[in-house]
């Protein structure tokens, strides 16, 4: 059995993601959402979010909300979904149970599905025997030959049961994957899949196919880990007599050791990326880069550029290795590219700087800080010396070369006193004025700029590495800078 022809008529493109709300919102969900969204937007189609919450034990509303929040944060805006509505709802599978029961009844009536009354004990015995014989593990078809009416009566009388798909025992099932070409499975290797569980809930396979059909999904783009489920779905479409969607199985994101991305080896929660201060644009670019190449090979590209150029031909099939360093690099690029005003506003909005910091200060700091951070969460530490009392040992003020002191405490104190009086008299408190005055002072003394600037940097920031010295002092202001110089002089006494 293969994919059905599209009857020559192209249906309007509709794609979906179908995450299960169990645990934290996963970076893999965003990755698959990105490709679905790009394809949909490129073709003027629609992008749907469906919540697959049929695993009652593991699904939670908090996790569902976290998925909505994460997708909205990233700007992966879906056109239909539980929280935005749409014409094909409900978009939460737990609210569609009667639909699955209605649909599975059609399969019972047509003989494509059957009641199975096997107990857990019997299934365990069958399994153990198969293991011993080294046979394929799977249901042995015991209930498949039961009289249909009799089975229906037993089920109606309340006998515990599941409903299984009657998978053809011979032949093969082939489907076409957009990225991989035809993929064939021998039907003898496909289990008589449970469609409806004993608690009346559908399994993933039934609910997924019924919903994709009823929601008019034309292209199923999901992670490659679902490839082995697809023949079951293809058989189900066939059993229902429904048109197949196109299938696209995206390469999985991988850990460095090429195993499937896991939280033991990489942060997988989208909440973590938000908390660390990755910009949505940078994360999307990064996820795009994992599976997509731009026509001109560019690594930095926007969502709109990816949408405009989108083609399945440009999707890479090699398992992309998730490289956090690369994401840091990209995020740094995006941070530096932000207009200073936007970055200043962001520092305030995200409370990365003390509340009440004047806008002018933020704006003056912004370009310096943008050069020095890769994640927004680094801002408080990278800027701490703008606000906090400095805490450094007096010896840090003494310049040294290859571990040998260049100037002692007496000389250093003397030069700092000179600096203080020059700064007190400086007509204008600007970076240029400070720098030329300090270079002049070096010309007239034993001090090399390298040594003096380091001593001043410690005095002004308490750190050997900081934002540019004189710019920083300009932002600190004359009064605060002189105070810091006096503190340093005091420490050398
Ligand atoms: N509920 C599945 C998941 O959690 C959906 C897979 C699919 O897209 O068919 O990823």
GROMACS .gro file of C-alpha atoms and ligand atoms in nm:
model
  503
    1UNK     CA    1   0.000   0.000   0.000
    2UNK     CA    2   0.137   0.343  -0.083
    3UNK     CA    3   0.043   0.703  -0.045
    4UNK     CA    4  -0.272   0.790  -0.229
    5UNK     CA    5  -0.252   1.031  -0.518
    6UNK     CA    6  -0.377   1.376  -0.433
    7UNK     CA    7  -0.651   1.340  -0.699
    8UNK     CA    8  -0.476   1.611  -0.895
    9UNK     CA    9  -0.629   1.873  -0.663
   10UNK     CA   10  -0.395   2.027  -0.414
   11UNK     CA   11  -0.560   2.069  -0.075
   12UNK     CA   12  -0.475   2.387   0.114
   13UNK     CA   13  -0.166   2.318   0.320
   14UNK     CA   14  -0.235   2.244   0.685
   15UNK     CA   15   0.036   2.123   0.920
   16UNK     CA   16   0.049   2.060   1.289
   17UNK     CA   17   0.261   1.984   1.587
   18UNK     CA   18   0.116   1.745   1.838
   19UNK     CA   19   0.316   1.758   2.159
   20UNK     CA   20   0.225   1.560   2.467
   21UNK     CA   21   0.204   1.782   2.774
   22UNK     CA   22   0.430   1.577   2.996
   23UNK     CA   23   0.715   1.759   3.165
   24UNK     CA   24   0.895   2.072   3.053
   25UNK     CA   25   0.837   2.222   2.707
   26UNK     CA   26   1.098   2.049   2.494
   27UNK     CA   27   1.346   2.211   2.259
   28UNK     CA   28   1.259   1.937   2.009
   29UNK     CA   29   0.900   2.064   2.003
   30UNK     CA   30   1.023   2.409   1.905
   31UNK     CA   31   1.251   2.259   1.639
   32UNK     CA   32   0.967   2.065   1.475
   33UNK     CA   33   0.730   2.360   1.519
   34UNK     CA   34   0.976   2.586   1.339
   35UNK     CA   35   0.989   2.365   1.029
   36UNK     CA   36   0.613   2.322   1.024
   37UNK     CA   37   0.560   2.693   1.061
   38UNK     CA   38   0.810   2.783   0.789
   39UNK     CA   39   0.649   2.543   0.545
   40UNK     CA   40   0.297   2.663   0.629
   41UNK     CA   41   0.388   3.032   0.601
   42UNK     CA   42   0.583   2.972   0.281
   43UNK     CA   43   0.277   2.816   0.115
   44UNK     CA   44   0.015   3.036   0.272
   45UNK     CA   45  -0.111   2.737   0.473
   46UNK     CA   46  -0.214   2.699   0.832
   47UNK     CA   47  -0.021   2.578   1.132
   48UNK     CA   48  -0.211   2.395   1.405
   49UNK     CA   49  -0.122   2.307   1.762
   50UNK     CA   50  -0.287   1.992   1.894
   51UNK     CA   51  -0.231   1.871   2.247
   52UNK     CA   52  -0.195   1.493   2.268
   53UNK     CA   53  -0.289   1.435   2.628
   54UNK     CA   54  -0.431   1.083   2.613
   55UNK     CA   55  -0.168   0.961   2.857
   56UNK     CA   56  -0.376   1.061   3.156
   57UNK     CA   57  -0.116   0.960   3.411
   58UNK     CA   58   0.158   1.183   3.270
   59UNK     CA   59  -0.025   1.477   3.112
   60UNK     CA   60  -0.073   1.795   3.312
   61UNK     CA   61  -0.233   2.132   3.250
   62UNK     CA   62   0.080   2.310   3.377
   63UNK     CA   63   0.287   2.136   3.118
   64UNK     CA   64   0.033   2.228   2.850
   65UNK     CA   65   0.040   2.592   2.957
   66UNK     CA   66   0.420   2.584   2.949
   67UNK     CA   67   0.404   2.464   2.586
   68UNK     CA   68   0.173   2.755   2.491
   69UNK     CA   69   0.396   3.003   2.672
   70UNK     CA   70   0.716   2.872   2.520
   71UNK     CA   71   0.579   2.875   2.164
   72UNK     CA   72   0.441   3.227   2.208
   73UNK     CA   73   0.770   3.341   2.357
   74UNK     CA   74   0.953   3.209   2.052
   75UNK     CA   75   0.707   3.369   1.814
   76UNK     CA   76   0.611   3.027   1.674
   77UNK     CA   77   0.253   3.144   1.646
   78UNK     CA   78   0.003   2.878   1.555
   79UNK     CA   79  -0.318   2.965   1.374
   80UNK     CA   80  -0.532   2.713   1.559
   81UNK     CA   81  -0.493   2.550   1.897
   82UNK     CA   82  -0.650   2.499   2.238
   83UNK     CA   83  -0.578   2.851   2.357
   84UNK     CA   84  -0.642   3.033   2.028
   85UNK     CA   85  -0.941   2.838   1.895
   86UNK     CA   86  -1.013   2.741   1.534
   87UNK     CA   87  -1.269   2.557   1.323
   88UNK     CA   88  -1.138   2.204   1.379
   89UNK     CA   89  -1.142   2.186   1.759
   90UNK     CA   90  -1.139   2.074   2.022
   91UNK     CA   91  -0.761   2.076   1.992
   92UNK     CA   92  -0.704   1.875   2.307
   93UNK     CA   93  -0.737   1.500   2.259
   94UNK     CA   94  -0.887   1.441   2.602
   95UNK     CA   95  -1.187   1.642   2.480
   96UNK     CA   96  -1.233   1.425   2.170
   97UNK     CA   97  -1.292   1.084   2.326
   98UNK     CA   98  -1.636   1.034   2.174
   99UNK     CA   99  -1.489   1.108   1.831
  100UNK     CA  100  -1.236   0.826   1.868
  101UNK     CA  101  -1.503   0.584   1.986
  102UNK     CA  102  -1.725   0.678   1.695
  103UNK     CA  103  -1.441   0.634   1.445
  104UNK     CA  104  -1.313   0.308   1.587
  105UNK     CA  105  -1.667   0.166   1.564
  106UNK     CA  106  -1.643   0.215   1.187
  107UNK     CA  107  -1.334  -0.006   1.184
  108UNK     CA  108  -1.508  -0.271   1.393
  109UNK     CA  109  -1.801  -0.267   1.154
  110UNK     CA  110  -1.579  -0.300   0.848
  111UNK     CA  111  -1.371  -0.577   1.007
  112UNK     CA  112  -1.050  -0.371   1.014
  113UNK     CA  113  -1.047  -0.379   1.392
  114UNK     CA  114  -1.150  -0.636   1.652
  115UNK     CA  115  -1.220  -0.670   2.024
  116UNK     CA  116  -0.948  -0.835   2.226
  117UNK     CA  117  -1.025  -0.975   2.571
  118UNK     CA  118  -0.680  -1.116   2.649
  119UNK     CA  119  -0.574  -1.059   3.007
  120UNK     CA  120  -0.244  -0.907   3.109
  121UNK     CA  121  -0.138  -1.252   3.235
  122UNK     CA  122  -0.208  -1.418   2.903
  123UNK     CA  123  -0.020  -1.145   2.713
  124UNK     CA  124   0.276  -1.191   2.949
  125UNK     CA  125   0.277  -1.565   2.885
  126UNK     CA  126   0.265  -1.517   2.509
  127UNK     CA  127   0.550  -1.274   2.534
  128UNK     CA  128   0.764  -1.503   2.749
  129UNK     CA  129   0.710  -1.791   2.506
  130UNK     CA  130   0.802  -1.569   2.210
  131UNK     CA  131   1.115  -1.456   2.389
  132UNK     CA  132   1.213  -1.814   2.458
  133UNK     CA  133   1.161  -1.914   2.094
  134UNK     CA  134   1.338  -1.593   1.988
  135UNK     CA  135   1.028  -1.507   1.784
  136UNK     CA  136   0.911  -1.156   1.705
  137UNK     CA  137   0.748  -1.009   2.013
  138UNK     CA  138   0.388  -0.908   1.951
  139UNK     CA  139   0.027  -0.998   1.986
  140UNK     CA  140  -0.046  -1.350   1.858
  141UNK     CA  141  -0.386  -1.269   1.709
  142UNK     CA  142  -0.572  -1.486   1.960
  143UNK     CA  143  -0.893  -1.279   1.958
  144UNK     CA  144  -0.882  -1.194   1.591
  145UNK     CA  145  -1.090  -1.494   1.495
  146UNK     CA  146  -1.360  -1.449   1.759
  147UNK     CA  147  -1.713  -1.432   1.627
  148UNK     CA  148  -1.781  -1.063   1.571
  149UNK     CA  149  -2.130  -1.050   1.718
  150UNK     CA  150  -2.032  -1.260   2.013
  151UNK     CA  151  -1.733  -1.033   2.083
  152UNK     CA  152  -1.955  -0.725   2.056
  153UNK     CA  153  -2.197  -0.877   2.307
  154UNK     CA  154  -1.918  -0.955   2.554
  155UNK     CA  155  -1.784  -0.601   2.522
  156UNK     CA  156  -2.130  -0.452   2.567
  157UNK     CA  157  -2.177  -0.667   2.878
  158UNK     CA  158  -1.879  -0.491   3.029
  159UNK     CA  159  -1.606  -0.752   2.989
  160UNK     CA  160  -1.268  -0.575   2.997
  161UNK     CA  161  -1.126  -0.541   2.648
  162UNK     CA  162  -0.916  -0.338   2.410
  163UNK     CA  163  -0.974  -0.282   2.039
  164UNK     CA  164  -0.697  -0.382   1.800
  165UNK     CA  165  -0.617  -0.307   1.440
  166UNK     CA  166  -0.631  -0.616   1.216
  167UNK     CA  167  -0.299  -0.570   1.039
  168UNK     CA  168  -0.264  -0.770   0.716
  169UNK     CA  169  -0.042  -1.069   0.790
  170UNK     CA  170   0.116  -1.067   0.447
  171UNK     CA  171   0.245  -0.812   0.202
  172UNK     CA  172   0.416  -0.487   0.277
  173UNK     CA  173   0.333  -0.128   0.356
  174UNK     CA  174   0.518   0.151   0.183
  175UNK     CA  175   0.498   0.521   0.232
  176UNK     CA  176   0.685   0.806   0.077
  177UNK     CA  177   0.890   1.027   0.300
  178UNK     CA  178   0.955   1.374   0.163
  179UNK     CA  179   1.318   1.364   0.278
  180UNK     CA  180   1.399   0.995   0.252
  181UNK     CA  181   1.196   0.861  -0.040
  182UNK     CA  182   0.999   0.538  -0.016
  183UNK     CA  183   1.013   0.345   0.311
  184UNK     CA  184   0.880  -0.011   0.321
  185UNK     CA  185   0.782  -0.231   0.613
  186UNK     CA  186   0.684  -0.597   0.593
  187UNK     CA  187   0.333  -0.629   0.735
  188UNK     CA  188   0.440  -0.944   0.920
  189UNK     CA  189   0.660  -0.722   1.139
  190UNK     CA  190   0.373  -0.490   1.235
  191UNK     CA  191   0.184  -0.570   1.552
  192UNK     CA  192  -0.195  -0.577   1.577
  193UNK     CA  193  -0.177  -0.240   1.736
  194UNK     CA  194  -0.411  -0.150   2.022
  195UNK     CA  195  -0.634   0.137   1.906
  196UNK     CA  196  -0.861   0.182   2.205
  197UNK     CA  197  -0.736   0.098   2.552
  198UNK     CA  198  -0.940  -0.077   2.821
  199UNK     CA  199  -1.006   0.257   2.990
  200UNK     CA  200  -1.176   0.381   2.673
  201UNK     CA  201  -0.888   0.613   2.584
  202UNK     CA  202  -0.739   0.594   2.237
  203UNK     CA  203  -0.376   0.507   2.182
  204UNK     CA  204  -0.146   0.756   2.016
  205UNK     CA  205  -0.190   0.583   1.678
  206UNK     CA  206  -0.567   0.600   1.662
  207UNK     CA  207  -0.603   0.951   1.800
  208UNK     CA  208  -0.320   1.086   1.587
  209UNK     CA  209  -0.460   0.950   1.259
  210UNK     CA  210  -0.822   1.039   1.333
  211UNK     CA  211  -0.725   1.392   1.428
  212UNK     CA  212  -0.487   1.447   1.141
  213UNK     CA  213  -0.766   1.342   0.907
  214UNK     CA  214  -1.046   1.539   1.071
  215UNK     CA  215  -0.825   1.844   1.108
  216UNK     CA  216  -0.743   1.833   0.737
  217UNK     CA  217  -0.369   1.791   0.791
  218UNK     CA  218  -0.197   1.765   0.453
  219UNK     CA  219   0.164   1.721   0.569
  220UNK     CA  220   0.276   1.537   0.878
  221UNK     CA  221   0.617   1.674   0.965
  222UNK     CA  222   0.755   1.518   1.281
  223UNK     CA  223   1.073   1.374   1.428
  224UNK     CA  224   1.228   1.064   1.273
  225UNK     CA  225   1.165   0.864   1.590
  226UNK     CA  226   0.807   0.824   1.465
  227UNK     CA  227   0.906   0.650   1.141
  228UNK     CA  228   0.824   0.306   1.280
  229UNK     CA  229   0.474   0.428   1.372
  230UNK     CA  230   0.403   0.555   1.024
  231UNK     CA  231   0.323   0.218   0.858
  232UNK     CA  232   0.061   0.163   1.129
  233UNK     CA  233  -0.082   0.502   1.048
  234UNK     CA  234  -0.076   0.431   0.676
  235UNK     CA  235  -0.265   0.106   0.740
  236UNK     CA  236  -0.515   0.300   0.949
  237UNK     CA  237  -0.572   0.560   0.677
  238UNK     CA  238  -0.625   0.274   0.437
  239UNK     CA  239  -0.867   0.097   0.673
  240UNK     CA  240  -1.070   0.414   0.708
  241UNK     CA  241  -1.052   0.480   0.335
  242UNK     CA  242  -0.899   0.822   0.393
  243UNK     CA  243  -0.651   1.018   0.186
  244UNK     CA  244  -0.294   1.003   0.318
  245UNK     CA  245  -0.105   1.310   0.420
  246UNK     CA  246   0.252   1.362   0.301
  247UNK     CA  247   0.507   1.247   0.555
  248UNK     CA  248   0.826   1.429   0.648
  249UNK     CA  249   1.044   1.283   0.920
  250UNK     CA  250   1.292   1.536   1.046
  251UNK     CA  251   1.635   1.428   1.167
  252UNK     CA  252   1.654   1.416   1.545
  253UNK     CA  253   1.855   1.666   1.742
  254UNK     CA  254   2.147   1.480   1.891
  255UNK     CA  255   2.385   1.498   2.185
  256UNK     CA  256   2.757   1.526   2.115
  257UNK     CA  257   2.783   1.145   2.126
  258UNK     CA  258   2.509   1.131   1.858
  259UNK     CA  259   2.247   0.982   2.090
  260UNK     CA  260   1.902   1.142   2.082
  261UNK     CA  261   1.907   1.474   2.264
  262UNK     CA  262   1.848   1.416   2.633
  263UNK     CA  263   1.840   1.631   2.940
  264UNK     CA  264   2.124   1.443   3.101
  265UNK     CA  265   2.355   1.572   2.830
  266UNK     CA  266   2.196   1.898   2.716
  267UNK     CA  267   1.943   2.141   2.853
  268UNK     CA  268   1.620   2.042   2.678
  269UNK     CA  269   1.365   2.264   2.850
  270UNK     CA  270   1.268   2.575   2.659
  271UNK     CA  271   1.215   2.743   2.997
  272UNK     CA  272   1.586   2.705   3.062
  273UNK     CA  273   1.671   2.887   2.739
  274UNK     CA  274   1.439   3.169   2.829
  275UNK     CA  275   1.578   3.197   3.182
  276UNK     CA  276   1.935   3.201   3.056
  277UNK     CA  277   1.853   3.495   2.835
  278UNK     CA  278   1.871   3.347   2.492
  279UNK     CA  279   1.685   3.570   2.251
  280UNK     CA  280   1.394   3.400   2.075
  281UNK     CA  281   1.532   3.511   1.738
  282UNK     CA  282   1.869   3.356   1.815
  283UNK     CA  283   1.722   3.029   1.936
  284UNK     CA  284   1.503   3.004   1.625
  285UNK     CA  285   1.801   3.079   1.403
  286UNK     CA  286   1.999   2.812   1.585
  287UNK     CA  287   1.724   2.551   1.553
  288UNK     CA  288   1.687   2.644   1.189
  289UNK     CA  289   2.058   2.600   1.136
  290UNK     CA  290   2.034   2.249   1.285
  291UNK     CA  291   1.820   2.126   1.000
  292UNK     CA  292   1.824   2.385   0.725
  293UNK     CA  293   2.069   2.549   0.492
  294UNK     CA  294   2.007   2.886   0.335
  295UNK     CA  295   2.058   2.907  -0.042
  296UNK     CA  296   2.367   3.126   0.010
  297UNK     CA  297   2.499   2.921   0.302
  298UNK     CA  298   2.452   3.205   0.551
  299UNK     CA  299   2.447   3.103   0.916
  300UNK     CA  300   2.274   3.408   1.053
  301UNK     CA  301   1.921   3.440   0.920
  302UNK     CA  302   1.583   3.554   1.042
  303UNK     CA  303   1.263   3.356   1.069
  304UNK     CA  304   1.120   3.554   0.778
  305UNK     CA  305   1.425   3.473   0.564
  306UNK     CA  306   1.386   3.106   0.643
  307UNK     CA  307   1.017   3.123   0.554
  308UNK     CA  308   1.087   3.303   0.227
  309UNK     CA  309   1.348   3.056   0.111
  310UNK     CA  310   1.177   2.748   0.255
  311UNK     CA  311   1.190   2.424   0.060
  312UNK     CA  312   1.210   2.064   0.179
  313UNK     CA  313   1.506   2.030  -0.056
  314UNK     CA  314   1.702   2.258   0.173
  315UNK     CA  315   1.637   2.044   0.482
  316UNK     CA  316   1.944   1.850   0.592
  317UNK     CA  317   1.898   1.484   0.681
  318UNK     CA  318   2.221   1.430   0.877
  319UNK     CA  319   2.150   1.410   1.252
  320UNK     CA  320   2.237   1.759   1.373
  321UNK     CA  321   2.451   1.775   1.686
  322UNK     CA  322   2.320   2.020   1.939
  323UNK     CA  323   2.607   2.256   2.008
  324UNK     CA  324   2.546   2.496   2.293
  325UNK     CA  325   2.865   2.687   2.214
  326UNK     CA  326   2.732   2.762   1.871
  327UNK     CA  327   2.410   2.888   2.023
  328UNK     CA  328   2.609   3.110   2.258
  329UNK     CA  329   2.796   3.251   1.963
  330UNK     CA  330   2.474   3.316   1.771
  331UNK     CA  331   2.305   3.471   2.071
  332UNK     CA  332   2.604   3.702   2.114
  333UNK     CA  333   2.566   3.804   1.750
  334UNK     CA  334   2.200   3.886   1.805
  335UNK     CA  335   2.271   4.075   2.125
  336UNK     CA  336   2.536   4.288   1.955
  337UNK     CA  337   2.303   4.355   1.664
  338UNK     CA  338   2.033   4.498   1.890
  339UNK     CA  339   1.993   4.875   1.883
  340UNK     CA  340   2.132   5.018   2.210
  341UNK     CA  341   1.787   5.155   2.300
  342UNK     CA  342   1.633   4.809   2.266
  343UNK     CA  343   1.906   4.650   2.473
  344UNK     CA  344   1.875   4.918   2.742
  345UNK     CA  345   1.500   4.863   2.755
  346UNK     CA  346   1.555   4.490   2.774
  347UNK     CA  347   1.796   4.521   3.068
  348UNK     CA  348   1.534   4.720   3.256
  349UNK     CA  349   1.237   4.502   3.159
  350UNK     CA  350   1.414   4.183   3.257
  351UNK     CA  351   1.537   4.344   3.583
  352UNK     CA  352   1.897   4.274   3.496
  353UNK     CA  353   1.998   4.609   3.650
  354UNK     CA  354   1.881   4.775   3.971
  355UNK     CA  355   1.533   4.917   3.952
  356UNK     CA  356   1.523   5.289   3.895
  357UNK     CA  357   1.850   5.304   3.699
  358UNK     CA  358   1.814   5.617   3.483
  359UNK     CA  359   1.753   5.555   3.113
  360UNK     CA  360   2.053   5.768   3.022
  361UNK     CA  361   2.279   5.542   3.228
  362UNK     CA  362   2.133   5.231   3.070
  363UNK     CA  363   2.174   5.374   2.724
  364UNK     CA  364   2.536   5.469   2.791
  365UNK     CA  365   2.610   5.123   2.929
  366UNK     CA  366   2.427   4.927   2.665
  367UNK     CA  367   2.686   4.921   2.384
  368UNK     CA  368   2.962   4.822   2.627
  369UNK     CA  369   2.759   4.545   2.782
  370UNK     CA  370   2.636   4.417   2.446
  371UNK     CA  371   2.996   4.352   2.347
  372UNK     CA  372   3.061   4.141   2.651
  373UNK     CA  373   2.772   3.904   2.711
  374UNK     CA  374   2.650   3.603   2.523
  375UNK     CA  375   2.344   3.542   2.738
  376UNK     CA  376   2.130   3.802   2.908
  377UNK     CA  377   2.168   3.620   3.239
  378UNK     CA  378   2.533   3.731   3.236
  379UNK     CA  379   2.436   4.099   3.254
  380UNK     CA  380   2.399   4.132   3.634
  381UNK     CA  381   2.744   3.990   3.693
  382UNK     CA  382   2.903   4.171   3.399
  383UNK     CA  383   2.772   4.501   3.531
  384UNK     CA  384   2.787   4.443   3.907
  385UNK     CA  385   3.065   4.699   3.959
  386UNK     CA  386   2.843   4.976   3.829
  387UNK     CA  387   2.628   4.941   4.139
  388UNK     CA  388   2.804   4.754   4.411
  389UNK     CA  389   3.081   4.840   4.656
  390UNK     CA  390   3.404   4.703   4.516
  391UNK     CA  391   3.576   4.426   4.696
  392UNK     CA  392   3.935   4.361   4.588
  393UNK     CA  393   4.265   4.309   4.770
  394UNK     CA  394   4.493   4.614   4.772
  395UNK     CA  395   4.769   4.411   4.606
  396UNK     CA  396   4.557   4.393   4.289
  397UNK     CA  397   4.626   4.764   4.244
  398UNK     CA  398   5.000   4.705   4.209
  399UNK     CA  399   5.112   4.653   3.851
  400UNK     CA  400   5.334   4.358   3.783
  401UNK     CA  401   5.503   4.199   3.488
  402UNK     CA  402   5.555   3.824   3.467
  403UNK     CA  403   5.485   3.802   3.838
  404UNK     CA  404   5.745   4.072   3.925
  405UNK     CA  405   5.617   4.397   4.080
  406UNK     CA  406   5.668   4.698   3.853
  407UNK     CA  407   5.563   4.969   4.099
  408UNK     CA  408   5.532   4.934   4.475
  409UNK     CA  409   5.253   5.056   4.700
  410UNK     CA  410   5.418   5.396   4.763
  411UNK     CA  411   5.460   5.470   4.392
  412UNK     CA  412   5.113   5.343   4.312
  413UNK     CA  413   4.956   5.552   4.582
  414UNK     CA  414   5.145   5.858   4.456
  415UNK     CA  415   5.031   5.810   4.098
  416UNK     CA  416   4.668   5.758   4.207
  417UNK     CA  417   4.685   6.085   4.401
  418UNK     CA  418   4.810   6.256   4.086
  419UNK     CA  419   4.531   6.098   3.883
  420UNK     CA  420   4.278   6.214   4.136
  421UNK     CA  421   4.391   6.574   4.116
  422UNK     CA  422   4.404   6.567   3.736
  423UNK     CA  423   4.052   6.425   3.728
  424UNK     CA  424   3.924   6.679   3.977
  425UNK     CA  425   4.033   6.955   3.744
  426UNK     CA  426   3.935   6.797   3.414
  427UNK     CA  427   3.717   7.055   3.237
  428UNK     CA  428   3.494   6.787   3.085
  429UNK     CA  429   3.412   6.440   3.219
  430UNK     CA  430   3.443   6.252   2.893
  431UNK     CA  431   3.620   5.939   2.781
  432UNK     CA  432   3.843   6.136   2.542
  433UNK     CA  433   3.940   6.397   2.804
  434UNK     CA  434   4.026   6.129   3.060
  435UNK     CA  435   4.226   5.922   2.818
  436UNK     CA  436   4.437   6.207   2.683
  437UNK     CA  437   4.503   6.338   3.034
  438UNK     CA  438   4.619   5.992   3.143
  439UNK     CA  439   4.844   5.949   2.841
  440UNK     CA  440   4.998   6.289   2.915
  441UNK     CA  441   5.056   6.182   3.273
  442UNK     CA  442   5.235   5.869   3.154
  443UNK     CA  443   5.457   6.078   2.922
  444UNK     CA  444   5.570   6.279   3.224
  445UNK     CA  445   5.624   5.988   3.459
  446UNK     CA  446   5.775   5.643   3.496
  447UNK     CA  447   5.439   5.484   3.436
  448UNK     CA  448   5.355   5.297   3.121
  449UNK     CA  449   4.992   5.329   3.003
  450UNK     CA  450   4.949   4.951   3.030
  451UNK     CA  451   5.035   4.960   3.403
  452UNK     CA  452   4.848   5.276   3.486
  453UNK     CA  453   4.535   5.169   3.305
  454UNK     CA  454   4.534   4.835   3.484
  455UNK     CA  455   4.570   5.003   3.823
  456UNK     CA  456   4.290   5.242   3.734
  457UNK     CA  457   4.073   4.956   3.609
  458UNK     CA  458   4.104   4.780   3.943
  459UNK     CA  459   4.033   5.105   4.128
  460UNK     CA  460   3.726   5.176   3.913
  461UNK     CA  461   3.581   4.828   3.870
  462UNK     CA  462   3.764   4.594   4.106
  463UNK     CA  463   3.833   4.366   3.809
  464UNK     CA  464   4.117   4.300   3.571
  465UNK     CA  465   3.865   4.244   3.292
  466UNK     CA  466   3.580   4.491   3.254
  467UNK     CA  467   3.394   4.715   3.019
  468UNK     CA  468   3.628   4.975   2.861
  469UNK     CA  469   3.792   5.177   3.137
  470UNK     CA  470   3.723   5.539   3.053
  471UNK     CA  471   3.377   5.472   2.908
  472UNK     CA  472   3.294   5.299   3.231
  473UNK     CA  473   3.420   5.590   3.439
  474UNK     CA  474   3.222   5.826   3.222
  475UNK     CA  475   2.906   5.630   3.302
  476UNK     CA  476   3.000   5.613   3.671
  477UNK     CA  477   3.034   5.991   3.674
  478UNK     CA  478   3.304   6.212   3.816
  479UNK     CA  479   3.190   6.199   4.174
  480UNK     CA  480   3.167   5.821   4.197
  481UNK     CA  481   3.493   5.774   4.007
  482UNK     CA  482   3.681   6.010   4.242
  483UNK     CA  483   3.531   5.828   4.537
  484UNK     CA  484   3.661   5.499   4.403
  485UNK     CA  485   4.006   5.649   4.350
  486UNK     CA  486   4.008   5.772   4.708
  487UNK     CA  487   3.907   5.429   4.832
  488UNK     CA  488   4.195   5.275   4.636
  489UNK     CA  489   4.438   5.533   4.778
  490UNK     CA  490   4.309   5.452   5.124
  491UNK     CA  491   4.370   5.082   5.070
  492UNK     CA  492   4.733   5.148   4.982
  493UNK     CA  493   4.801   5.349   5.299
  494LIG     N1  494   0.233   1.314   2.056
  494LIG     C1  495   0.345   1.289   1.973
  494LIG     C2  496   0.464   1.362   2.036
  494LIG     O1  497   0.463   1.377   2.154
  494LIG     C3  498   0.316   1.336   1.833
  494LIG     C4  499   0.403   1.278   1.728
  494LIG     C5  500   0.348   1.319   1.592
  494LIG     O2  501   0.374   1.433   1.554
  494LIG     O3  502   0.279   1.240   1.531
  494LIG     O4  503   0.558   1.404   1.976
   0.00000   0.00000   0.00000
